Tab-separated table of C-alpha atoms in Angstrom:
chain	number	residue	atom	x	y	z
A	184	MET	CA	124.804	121.861	119.854
A	185	ALA	CA	125.518	119.083	117.325
A	186	TYR	CA	123.297	116.680	119.252
A	187	VAL	CA	120.449	119.196	119.149
A	188	SER	CA	120.890	119.479	115.375
A	189	ALA	CA	120.716	115.701	114.962
A	190	ALA	CA	117.644	115.515	117.203
A	191	THR	CA	116.092	118.350	115.202
A	192	LEU	CA	116.851	116.519	111.957
A	193	VAL	CA	115.234	113.305	113.221
A	194	GLU	CA	112.134	115.264	114.206
A	195	GLU	CA	112.016	116.943	110.780
A	196	LEU	CA	112.425	113.560	109.077
A	197	ARG	CA	109.627	112.037	111.173
A	198	GLU	CA	107.347	114.960	110.353
A	199	PHE	CA	108.188	114.773	106.623
A	200	THR	CA	107.462	111.028	106.539
A	201	THR	CA	104.261	111.260	108.599
A	202	GLU	CA	102.855	114.047	106.420
A	203	ARG	CA	103.426	111.922	103.302
A	204	TRP	CA	102.583	108.481	104.667
A	205	LEU	CA	98.976	108.430	103.504
A	206	GLY	CA	98.108	109.585	100.050
A	207	GLU	CA	100.377	110.823	97.320
A	208	PRO	CA	103.131	113.288	98.250
A	209	ALA	CA	102.747	116.712	96.602
A	210	ASP	CA	106.111	116.270	94.861
A	211	VAL	CA	104.798	113.133	93.152
A	212	THR	CA	101.541	114.821	92.150
A	213	ARG	CA	103.567	117.576	90.465
A	214	LEU	CA	105.861	115.000	88.868
A	215	ARG	CA	102.859	113.470	87.085
A	216	GLU	CA	102.661	116.651	84.974
A	217	PHE	CA	106.356	117.492	84.709
A	218	THR	CA	108.007	117.247	81.303
A	219	LEU	CA	111.340	118.158	79.812
A	220	PRO	CA	111.398	118.507	76.050
A	221	PRO	CA	111.973	116.521	73.999
A	222	MET	CA	111.467	113.539	76.296
A	223	GLY	CA	108.019	114.147	77.776
A	224	ASN	CA	106.817	112.928	81.169
A	225	LEU	CA	107.580	109.195	81.373
A	226	PRO	CA	111.386	109.472	81.142
A	227	CYS	CA	111.298	112.188	83.830
A	228	VAL	CA	109.333	109.899	86.133
A	229	LEU	CA	111.649	106.955	85.418
A	230	TYR	CA	114.809	108.974	86.039
A	231	CYS	CA	113.360	110.467	89.227
A	232	ASN	CA	112.397	106.996	90.419
A	233	PHE	CA	115.907	105.732	89.812
A	234	ASP	CA	117.526	108.779	91.449
A	235	LEU	CA	115.474	108.282	94.611
A	236	PHE	CA	116.008	104.516	94.570
A	237	TRP	CA	119.755	105.056	94.306
A	238	ALA	CA	119.588	107.571	97.161
A	239	GLY	CA	118.240	104.817	99.387
A	240	GLU	CA	121.003	102.475	98.261
A	241	GLN	CA	123.715	105.030	99.032
A	242	LEU	CA	122.233	105.776	102.444
A	243	GLN	CA	122.192	102.045	103.213
A	244	VAL	CA	125.894	101.850	102.383
A	245	CYS	CA	126.633	104.750	104.760
A	246	ARG	CA	124.552	103.170	107.531
A	247	GLN	CA	126.227	99.790	107.139
A	248	ALA	CA	129.703	101.341	106.976
A	249	ALA	CA	129.014	102.956	110.341
A	250	LEU	CA	127.708	99.773	111.935
A	251	ASP	CA	130.609	97.717	110.559
A	252	GLY	CA	133.187	100.310	111.590
A	253	ASP	CA	134.433	100.657	108.010
A	254	MET	CA	134.833	104.444	108.291
A	255	ARG	CA	135.310	106.905	111.101
A	256	LEU	CA	132.123	108.787	111.926
A	257	PRO	CA	133.385	112.311	111.095
A	258	GLU	CA	134.349	111.201	107.581
A	259	LEU	CA	131.161	109.191	107.216
A	260	CYS	CA	129.066	112.247	108.134
A	261	GLU	CA	130.958	114.261	105.515
A	262	VAL	CA	130.556	111.581	102.836
A	263	SER	CA	126.853	111.239	103.650
A	264	ALA	CA	126.432	115.002	103.310
A	265	LEU	CA	128.220	114.990	99.945
A	266	LEU	CA	126.056	112.127	98.677
A	267	LEU	CA	122.891	113.902	99.803
A	268	GLU	CA	123.947	117.090	98.050
A	269	ARG	CA	124.501	115.143	94.829
A	270	ILE	CA	121.191	113.311	95.206
A	271	ALA	CA	119.438	116.640	95.826
A	272	ALA	CA	121.025	118.105	92.684
A	273	ARG	CA	119.826	115.134	90.609
A	274	THR	CA	116.339	115.123	92.138
A	275	ALA	CA	116.003	118.896	91.648
A	276	LYS	CA	115.927	118.267	87.882
A	277	TRP	CA	112.456	116.769	88.372
A	278	GLU	CA	111.240	119.696	90.528
A	279	MET	CA	110.776	117.602	93.656
A	280	HIS	CA	110.919	120.749	95.802
A	281	GLU	CA	110.035	119.379	99.249
A	282	THR	CA	112.150	116.252	98.873
A	283	VAL	CA	115.123	118.267	97.653
A	284	ALA	CA	114.772	120.756	100.517
A	285	LEU	CA	114.773	117.881	103.012
A	286	MET	CA	117.904	116.325	101.509
A	287	ARG	CA	119.711	119.663	101.481
A	288	ARG	CA	118.712	120.300	105.094
A	289	ALA	CA	119.955	116.836	106.076
A	290	ALA	CA	123.238	117.401	104.224
A	291	GLU	CA	123.726	120.727	105.998
A	292	ILE	CA	123.265	119.136	109.418
A	293	LEU	CA	125.285	115.989	108.670
A	294	ARG	CA	128.240	118.014	107.393
A	295	ASP	CA	128.946	119.446	110.858
A	296	TRP	CA	127.435	116.741	113.052
A	297	ARG	CA	129.669	114.524	115.166
A	298	PRO	CA	127.608	111.621	116.504
A	299	ASP	CA	128.648	110.009	119.764
A	300	THR	CA	128.094	106.438	118.544
A	301	THR	CA	127.688	104.488	115.339
A	302	ARG	CA	124.197	103.539	116.477
A	303	GLU	CA	123.246	107.212	116.795
A	304	PHE	CA	124.457	107.803	113.241
A	305	ALA	CA	122.581	104.718	112.001
A	306	VAL	CA	119.313	105.899	113.567
A	307	VAL	CA	119.519	109.275	111.813
A	308	ILE	CA	120.288	107.579	108.482
A	309	GLU	CA	117.412	105.132	109.011
A	310	HIS	CA	114.970	108.030	109.444
A	311	LEU	CA	116.406	109.660	106.345
A	312	MET	CA	115.999	106.402	104.408
A	313	MET	CA	112.343	106.131	105.465
A	314	ALA	CA	111.623	109.696	104.344
A	315	VAL	CA	113.317	109.301	100.949
A	316	ASP	CA	111.948	105.785	100.423
A	317	ARG	CA	108.386	106.969	101.097
A	318	VAL	CA	108.650	109.431	98.208
A	319	GLN	CA	110.449	106.899	96.000
A	320	ALA	CA	107.731	104.301	96.617
A	321	ALA	CA	105.082	106.821	95.568
A	322	VAL	CA	107.020	107.638	92.388
A	323	ASP	CA	107.488	103.943	91.651
A	324	ALA	CA	103.750	103.387	92.126
A	325	ILE	CA	102.850	105.728	89.237
A	326	VAL	CA	105.098	103.938	86.740
A	327	PRO	CA	103.016	101.559	84.586
A	328	TRP	CA	105.614	98.777	84.823
A	329	ASN	CA	103.386	95.973	83.489
A	330	GLN	CA	102.250	98.013	80.501
A	331	LEU	CA	105.808	99.079	79.725
A	332	ASP	CA	107.028	95.511	79.907
A	333	ARG	CA	104.330	94.315	77.505
A	334	ALA	CA	104.662	97.251	75.107
A	335	VAL	CA	108.408	97.656	74.818
A	336	GLU	CA	110.777	95.209	73.231
A	337	LEU	CA	114.499	95.748	73.627
A	338	ARG	CA	116.396	96.453	70.457
A	339	GLY	CA	118.283	93.569	68.941
A	340	ARG	CA	122.022	93.516	68.544
A	341	THR	CA	123.360	95.275	65.494
């Protein structure tokens, strides 16, 4: 049963990524208009970008810990699920509904999953990284980094 859940998750991750590979994901289109007073839209986009970037970093740590044998797989599945739940909670602030639903679904499956090998775990995490990174790349693409860099000067020391 656990293997079926992992296989189901990989298929869901592949479908999620494929549907968002070309063009802008719907979550990102909505994010373009999302604001939280008093900060407006740009800080929301920047925070969302960072939250999704950090999600990829945390997933890489889990993947590498499995491959290096740094943690036992049952605990690593549990930690990965906890991290995904936290990432989903952060990302939900920006109303990234589909991305959040995917992370919560992945957390639900990972919590009870017991992979047979570290490689099996790594493959699932790699698919999860591709799905999250696809959305993060689309968020990053709407940030006017060059304009921000030219227009904003850091405050001096006081």
